[in-house]
Coordinates of C-alpha atoms and ligand atoms in Angstrom, one line a residue:
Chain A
X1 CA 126.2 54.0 95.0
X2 CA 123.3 56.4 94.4
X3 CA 125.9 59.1 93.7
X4 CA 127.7 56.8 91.2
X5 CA 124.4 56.4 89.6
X6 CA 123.5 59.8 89.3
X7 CA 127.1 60.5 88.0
X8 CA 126.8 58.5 85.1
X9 CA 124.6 60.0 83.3
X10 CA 125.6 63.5 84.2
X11 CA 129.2 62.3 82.6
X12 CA 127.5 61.4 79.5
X13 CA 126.0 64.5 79.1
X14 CA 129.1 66.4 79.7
X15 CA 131.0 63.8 76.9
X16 CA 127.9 64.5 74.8
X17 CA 128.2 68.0 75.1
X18 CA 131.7 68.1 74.3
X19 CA 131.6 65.9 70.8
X20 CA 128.5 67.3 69.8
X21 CA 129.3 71.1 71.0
X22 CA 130.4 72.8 67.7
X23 CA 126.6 71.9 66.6
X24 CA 125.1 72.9 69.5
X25 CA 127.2 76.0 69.1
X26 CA 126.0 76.2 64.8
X27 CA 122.1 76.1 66.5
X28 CA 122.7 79.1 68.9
X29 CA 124.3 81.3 65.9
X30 CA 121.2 80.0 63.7
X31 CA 119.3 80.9 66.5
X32 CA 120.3 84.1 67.3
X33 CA 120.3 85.2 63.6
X34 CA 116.8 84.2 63.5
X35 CA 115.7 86.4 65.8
X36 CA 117.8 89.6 65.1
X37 CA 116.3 89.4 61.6
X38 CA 112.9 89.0 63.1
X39 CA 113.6 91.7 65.2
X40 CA 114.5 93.9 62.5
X41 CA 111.6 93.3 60.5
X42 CA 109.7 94.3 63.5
X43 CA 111.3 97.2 63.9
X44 CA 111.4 98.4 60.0
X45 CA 107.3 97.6 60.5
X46 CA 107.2 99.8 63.2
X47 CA 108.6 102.5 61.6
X48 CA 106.1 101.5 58.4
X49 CA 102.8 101.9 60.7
X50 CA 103.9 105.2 62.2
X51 CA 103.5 106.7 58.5
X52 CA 102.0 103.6 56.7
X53 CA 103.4 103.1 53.1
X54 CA 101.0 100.9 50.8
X55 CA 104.5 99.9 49.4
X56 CA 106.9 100.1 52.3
X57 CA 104.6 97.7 54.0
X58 CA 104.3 95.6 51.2
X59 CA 108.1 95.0 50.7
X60 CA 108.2 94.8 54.3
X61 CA 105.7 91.5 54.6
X62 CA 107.6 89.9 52.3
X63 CA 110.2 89.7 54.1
X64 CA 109.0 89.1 57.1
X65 CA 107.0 86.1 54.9
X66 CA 110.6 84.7 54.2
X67 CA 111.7 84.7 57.9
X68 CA 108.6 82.9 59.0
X69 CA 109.1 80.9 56.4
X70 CA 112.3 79.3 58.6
X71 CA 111.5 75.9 60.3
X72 CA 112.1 77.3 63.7
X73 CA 111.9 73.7 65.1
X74 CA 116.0 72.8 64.4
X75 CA 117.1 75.8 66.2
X76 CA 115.8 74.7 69.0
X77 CA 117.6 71.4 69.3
X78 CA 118.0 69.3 72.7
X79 CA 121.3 70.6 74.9
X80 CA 121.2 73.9 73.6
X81 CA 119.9 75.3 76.5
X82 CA 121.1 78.2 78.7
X83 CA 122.0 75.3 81.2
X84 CA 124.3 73.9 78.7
X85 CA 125.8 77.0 77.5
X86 CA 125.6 79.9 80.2
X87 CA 126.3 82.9 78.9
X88 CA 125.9 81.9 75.1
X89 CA 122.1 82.0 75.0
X90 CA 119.3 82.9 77.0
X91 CA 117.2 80.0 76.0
X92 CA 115.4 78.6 79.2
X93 CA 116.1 75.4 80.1
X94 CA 112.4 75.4 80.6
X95 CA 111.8 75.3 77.2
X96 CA 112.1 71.4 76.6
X97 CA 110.0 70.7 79.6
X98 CA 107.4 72.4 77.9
X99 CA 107.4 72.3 74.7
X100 CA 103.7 72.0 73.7
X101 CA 103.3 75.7 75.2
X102 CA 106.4 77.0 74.0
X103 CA 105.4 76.0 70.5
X104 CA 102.0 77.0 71.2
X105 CA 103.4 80.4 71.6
X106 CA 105.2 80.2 68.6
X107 CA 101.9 79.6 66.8
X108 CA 100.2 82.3 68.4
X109 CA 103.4 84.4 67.0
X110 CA 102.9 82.6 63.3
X111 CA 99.1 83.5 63.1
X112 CA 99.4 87.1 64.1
X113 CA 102.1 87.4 61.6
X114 CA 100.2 85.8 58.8
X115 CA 97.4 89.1 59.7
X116 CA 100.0 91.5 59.2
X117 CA 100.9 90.0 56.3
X118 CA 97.5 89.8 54.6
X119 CA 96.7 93.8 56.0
X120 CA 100.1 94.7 54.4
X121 CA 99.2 93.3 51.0
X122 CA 95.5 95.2 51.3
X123 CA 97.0 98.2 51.8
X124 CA 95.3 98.4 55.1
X125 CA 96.9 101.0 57.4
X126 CA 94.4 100.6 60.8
X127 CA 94.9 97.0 60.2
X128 CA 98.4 96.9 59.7
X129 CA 98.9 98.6 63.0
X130 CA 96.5 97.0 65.0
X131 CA 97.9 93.2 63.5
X132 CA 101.5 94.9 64.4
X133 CA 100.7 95.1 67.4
X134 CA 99.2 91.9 68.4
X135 CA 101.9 90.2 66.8
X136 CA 104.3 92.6 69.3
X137 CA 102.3 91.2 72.0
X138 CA 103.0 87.5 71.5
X139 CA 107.0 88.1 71.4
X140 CA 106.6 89.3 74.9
X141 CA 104.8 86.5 75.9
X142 CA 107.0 84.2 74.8
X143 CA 109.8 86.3 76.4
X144 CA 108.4 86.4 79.5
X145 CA 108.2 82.7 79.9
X146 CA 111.8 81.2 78.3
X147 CA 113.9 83.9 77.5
X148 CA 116.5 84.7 80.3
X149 CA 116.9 88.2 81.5
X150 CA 119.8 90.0 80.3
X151 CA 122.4 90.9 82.9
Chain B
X1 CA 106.5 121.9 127.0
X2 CA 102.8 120.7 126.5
X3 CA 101.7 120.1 123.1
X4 CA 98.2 121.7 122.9
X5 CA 97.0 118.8 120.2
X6 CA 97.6 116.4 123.1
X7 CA 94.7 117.6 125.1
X8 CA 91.6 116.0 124.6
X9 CA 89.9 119.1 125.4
X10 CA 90.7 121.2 122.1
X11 CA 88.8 119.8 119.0
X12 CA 91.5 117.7 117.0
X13 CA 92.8 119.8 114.2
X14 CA 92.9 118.9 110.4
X15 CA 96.4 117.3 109.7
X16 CA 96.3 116.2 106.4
X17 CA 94.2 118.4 104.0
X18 CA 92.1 116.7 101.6
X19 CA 94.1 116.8 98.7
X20 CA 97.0 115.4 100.6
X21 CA 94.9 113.0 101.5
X22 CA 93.4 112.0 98.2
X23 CA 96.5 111.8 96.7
X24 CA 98.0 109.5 99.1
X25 CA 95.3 106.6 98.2
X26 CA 95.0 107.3 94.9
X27 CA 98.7 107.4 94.3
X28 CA 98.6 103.8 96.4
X29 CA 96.0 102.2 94.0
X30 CA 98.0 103.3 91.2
X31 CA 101.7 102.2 91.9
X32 CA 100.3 99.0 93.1
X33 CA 98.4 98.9 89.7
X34 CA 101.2 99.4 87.8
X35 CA 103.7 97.3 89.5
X36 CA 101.0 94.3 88.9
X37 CA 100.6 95.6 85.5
X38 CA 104.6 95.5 84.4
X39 CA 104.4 92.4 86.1
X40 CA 101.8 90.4 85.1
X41 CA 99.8 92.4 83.2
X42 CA 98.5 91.8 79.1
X43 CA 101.5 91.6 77.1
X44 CA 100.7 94.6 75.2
X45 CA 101.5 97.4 77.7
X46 CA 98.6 100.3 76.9
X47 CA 97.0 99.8 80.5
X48 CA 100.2 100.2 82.5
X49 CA 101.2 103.4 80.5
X50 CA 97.9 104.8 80.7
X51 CA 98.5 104.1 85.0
X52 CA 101.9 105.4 85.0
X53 CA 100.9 108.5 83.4
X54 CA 98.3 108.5 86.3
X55 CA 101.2 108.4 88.9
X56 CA 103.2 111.1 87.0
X57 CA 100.2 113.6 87.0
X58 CA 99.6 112.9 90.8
X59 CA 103.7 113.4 91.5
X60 CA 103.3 117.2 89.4
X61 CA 100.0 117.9 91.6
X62 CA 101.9 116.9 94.7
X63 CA 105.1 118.8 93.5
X64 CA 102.9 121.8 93.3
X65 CA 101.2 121.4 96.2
X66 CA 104.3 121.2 97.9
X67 CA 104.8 124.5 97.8
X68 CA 101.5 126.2 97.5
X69 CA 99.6 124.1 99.9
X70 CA 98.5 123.7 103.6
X71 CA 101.1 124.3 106.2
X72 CA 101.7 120.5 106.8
X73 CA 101.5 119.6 102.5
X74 CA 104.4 122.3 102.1
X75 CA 108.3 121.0 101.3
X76 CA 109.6 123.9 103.3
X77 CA 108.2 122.3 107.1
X78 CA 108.7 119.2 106.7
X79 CA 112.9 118.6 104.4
X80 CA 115.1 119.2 107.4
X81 CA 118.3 119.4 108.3
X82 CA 120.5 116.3 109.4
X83 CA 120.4 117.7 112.6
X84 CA 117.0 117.6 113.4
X85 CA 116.6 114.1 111.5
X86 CA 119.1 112.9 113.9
X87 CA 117.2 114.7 117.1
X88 CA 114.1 112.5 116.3
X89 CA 115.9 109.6 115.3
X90 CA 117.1 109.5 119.2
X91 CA 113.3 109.9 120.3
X92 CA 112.2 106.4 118.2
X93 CA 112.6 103.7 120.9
X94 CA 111.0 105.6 123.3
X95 CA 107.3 103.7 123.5
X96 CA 105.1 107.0 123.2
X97 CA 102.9 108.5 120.4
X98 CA 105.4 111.6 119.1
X99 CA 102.4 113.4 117.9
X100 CA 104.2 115.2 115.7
X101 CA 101.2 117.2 113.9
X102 CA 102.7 116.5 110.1
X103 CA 105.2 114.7 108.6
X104 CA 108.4 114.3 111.2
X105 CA 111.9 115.0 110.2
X106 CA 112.6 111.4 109.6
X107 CA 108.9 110.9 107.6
X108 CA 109.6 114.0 105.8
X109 CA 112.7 112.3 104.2
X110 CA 110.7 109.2 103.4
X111 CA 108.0 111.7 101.1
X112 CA 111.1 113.2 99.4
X113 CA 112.5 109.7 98.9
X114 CA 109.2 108.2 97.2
X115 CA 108.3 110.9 95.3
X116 CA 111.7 110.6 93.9
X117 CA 112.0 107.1 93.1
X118 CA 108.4 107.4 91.9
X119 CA 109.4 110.2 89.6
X120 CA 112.5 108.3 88.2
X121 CA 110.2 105.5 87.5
X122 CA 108.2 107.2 85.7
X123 CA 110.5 109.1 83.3
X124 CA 112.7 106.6 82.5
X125 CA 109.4 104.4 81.5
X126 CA 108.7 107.5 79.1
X127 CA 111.7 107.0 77.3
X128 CA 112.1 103.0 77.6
X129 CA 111.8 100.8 74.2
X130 CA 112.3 96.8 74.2
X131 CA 111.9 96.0 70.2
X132 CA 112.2 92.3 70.8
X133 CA 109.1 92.8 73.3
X134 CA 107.8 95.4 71.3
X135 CA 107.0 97.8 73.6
X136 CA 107.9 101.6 73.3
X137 CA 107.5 104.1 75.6
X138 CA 106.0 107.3 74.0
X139 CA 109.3 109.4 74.4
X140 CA 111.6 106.4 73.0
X141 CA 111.8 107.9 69.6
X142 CA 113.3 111.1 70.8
X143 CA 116.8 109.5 72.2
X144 CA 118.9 106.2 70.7
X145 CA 118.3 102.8 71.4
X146 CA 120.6 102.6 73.3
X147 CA 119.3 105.0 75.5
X148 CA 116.2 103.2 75.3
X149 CA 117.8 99.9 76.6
X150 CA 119.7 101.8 79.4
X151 CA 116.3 103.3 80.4
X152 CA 114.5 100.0 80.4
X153 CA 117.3 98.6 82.4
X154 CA 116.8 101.4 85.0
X155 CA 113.2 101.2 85.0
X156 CA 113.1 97.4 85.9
X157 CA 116.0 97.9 88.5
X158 CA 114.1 100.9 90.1
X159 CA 110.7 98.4 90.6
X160 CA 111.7 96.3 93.5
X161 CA 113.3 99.6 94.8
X162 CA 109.6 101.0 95.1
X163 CA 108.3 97.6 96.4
X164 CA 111.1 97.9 99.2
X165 CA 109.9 101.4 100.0
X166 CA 106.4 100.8 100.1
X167 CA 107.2 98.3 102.4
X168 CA 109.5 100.3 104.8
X169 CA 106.7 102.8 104.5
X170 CA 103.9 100.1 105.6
X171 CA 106.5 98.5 108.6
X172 CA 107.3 101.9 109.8
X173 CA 103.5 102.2 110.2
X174 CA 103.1 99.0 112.4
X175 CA 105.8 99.9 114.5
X176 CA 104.3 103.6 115.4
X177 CA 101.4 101.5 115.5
X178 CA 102.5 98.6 117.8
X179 CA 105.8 100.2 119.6
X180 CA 104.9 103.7 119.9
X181 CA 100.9 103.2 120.8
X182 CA 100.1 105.8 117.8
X183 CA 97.9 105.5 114.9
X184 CA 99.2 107.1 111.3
X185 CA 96.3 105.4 109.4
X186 CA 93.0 107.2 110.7
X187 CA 94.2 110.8 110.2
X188 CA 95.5 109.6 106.7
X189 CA 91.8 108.8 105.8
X190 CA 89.5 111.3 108.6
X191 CA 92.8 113.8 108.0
X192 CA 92.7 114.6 111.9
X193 CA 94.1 112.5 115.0
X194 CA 91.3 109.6 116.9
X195 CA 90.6 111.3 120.1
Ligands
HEM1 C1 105.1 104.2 89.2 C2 104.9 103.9 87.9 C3 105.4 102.6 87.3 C4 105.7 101.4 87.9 C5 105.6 101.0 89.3 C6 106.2 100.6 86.8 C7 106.6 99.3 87.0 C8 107.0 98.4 85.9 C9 107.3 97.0 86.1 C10 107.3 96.2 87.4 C11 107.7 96.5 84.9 C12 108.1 95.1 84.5 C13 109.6 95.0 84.5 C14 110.1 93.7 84.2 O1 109.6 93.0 83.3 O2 111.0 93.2 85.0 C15 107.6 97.6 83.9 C16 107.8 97.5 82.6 C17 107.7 98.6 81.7 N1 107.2 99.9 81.9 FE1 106.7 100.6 83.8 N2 106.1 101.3 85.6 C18 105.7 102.5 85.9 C19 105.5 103.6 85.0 C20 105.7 103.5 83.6 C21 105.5 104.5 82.6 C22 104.9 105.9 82.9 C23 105.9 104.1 81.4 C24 105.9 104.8 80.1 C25 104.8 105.0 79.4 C26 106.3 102.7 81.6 C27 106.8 101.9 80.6 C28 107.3 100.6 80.8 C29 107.9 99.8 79.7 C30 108.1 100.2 78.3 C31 108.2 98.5 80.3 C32 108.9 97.3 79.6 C33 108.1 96.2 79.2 C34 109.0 95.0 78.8 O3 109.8 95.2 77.9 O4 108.9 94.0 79.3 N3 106.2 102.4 82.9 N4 107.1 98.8 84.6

């Protein structure tokens, strides 16, 4: 009986997961475009604060502005976990039993880049850097915590 | 044949010279520093470069000393052959001190071996780069990122490797300690034999 129970629900998910999988699977791309592009701003930053560019860094904050600009919150929809996709995504299942941290983190992420932002548009190299890199740190953190290691 | 050092009578000679011997600790605070520090430590990495670049200038000093230094500190008496590895490989279960006065053949193997892993551990975190974590090692520029990636992979594989070391190292020093009656740790500290 208890196994029936516990079946039931465990069948619903897997029917769930089936009708509502090419959405799920429209989150993960969403998802993982999201993040390339942020890692590519980060990366073009870098590159910025190694020989700071009043207007490199400028062009650069803007777009970095744009991708913060995203709602984050939809691309990390219920079932679209690493549990529910293994292999597809490296989102921890962890995620959405935690959610207040997780989006904590994401704040923590959203502040630092608002810093780089404003140093960018003073022109302020030290700044820059030292707001670069503080914003660096809080990807890690979250990283840490709910991103699966790569295999 | 009677090993002189046995006798209680002659004053205990120096084993381990002082620089061996102040390397050995402070090489131990700093790989345990910076295993705790890629492990837990502050998401943005300066502290555990600044001790990994501590453990590679210890390695060099070793490295040199290893051929410049007191008899028992040099490569060349104490990297054997198989067949002498194997010789004192038959002598372990026997339950006495082997009073071997420096590193044994089996030992000597064990230096090479961490030195080694240590060594690989350190270079490949020189050239290691994560952009998503934003951490670059200060070599990553000079190679692809690819490179960077493969070298990160390494560098995280290689870190349990050390652990297992460290800990064959530390069980091999219990059982000398509790099987064979002899004790590694005081002349690693005093750098001669309690007698
Ligand atoms: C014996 C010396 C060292 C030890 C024991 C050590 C150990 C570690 C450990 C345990 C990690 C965490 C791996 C993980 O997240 O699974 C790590 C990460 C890292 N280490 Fe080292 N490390 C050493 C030396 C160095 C050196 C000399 C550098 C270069 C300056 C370096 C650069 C890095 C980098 C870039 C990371 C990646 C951080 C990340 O992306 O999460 N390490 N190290």
């Amino acid at each position: 009986m208890r196994k029936i129970l516990l079946a039931l629900p465990v069948a619903a998910l897997a029917l769930g997961t089936v009708a509502y999988a090419s959405d799920a699977k429209d989150v993960l791309d969403a998802r993982e475009a999201y993040f390339k592009s942020l890692g590519k701003s980060m990366k073009a930053m870098m590159g910025v604060a190694k020989s700071f560019d009043a207007e490199a860094a400028k062009a650069e904050a803007a777009t970095l502005e744009k991708i913060l600009a995203t709602d984050a919150g939809p691309l990390f929809a219920p079932g679209t976990s690493s549990t529910d996709f293994p292999g597809e995504t490296e989102a921890k299942a962890s995620i959405w039993a935690n959610m207040d941290d997780f989006g904590a983190k994401g704040k923590a992420m959203h502040e630092a880049g608002a810093e780089v932002i404003t140093a960018a548009n003073a022109g302020d190299a030290a700044a820059f850097g030292a707001a670069l890199q503080k914003m660096g740190g809080t990807c890690k953190a979250c990283h840490d915590d709910y991103r699966e290691e790569d295999e | 044949m009677t090993d002189m050092t046995d006798s209680p009578a002659t004053s205990r000679p120096m084993i381990w010279d002082p620089l061996v011997r102040v390397f050995h600790w402070a090489l131990f605070l700093c790989v345990v520093s910076a295993w705790l520090l890629g492990e837990f430590g502050p998401d943005i990495m300066t502290l555990h470069f600044w001790i990994g670049y501590a453990v590679g200038g210890l390695l060099l000093i070793r490295l040199l000393w290893g051929f410049v230094g007191t008899r028992t500190a040099r490569f060349a008496n104490f990297v054997t052959g198989p067949g002498a590895v194997l010789r004192y490989a038959m002598t372990l279960p026997a339950r006495k001190p082997s009073h071997t006065p420096g590193h044994n053949p089996l030992g000597g193997w064990s230096v090479v071996a961490m030195i080694g892993v240590l060594g690989l551990q350190v270079v490949t975190g020189l050239f290691s780069a994560s952009v998503d974590d934003f951490v670059f090692g200060p070599f990553s520029d000079l190679v692809s990122e690819d490179v960077n990636k493969l070298m990160l992979d390494l560098h995280k594989s290689l870190a349990p490797v050390i652990l297992a070391l460290v800990a064959l190292h530390v069980g091999a020093i219990w059982f000398y300690k509790i099987w064979k009656r002899e004790d590694l740790v005081t002349p690693m500290i005093t750098g001669r034999r309690r007698g």
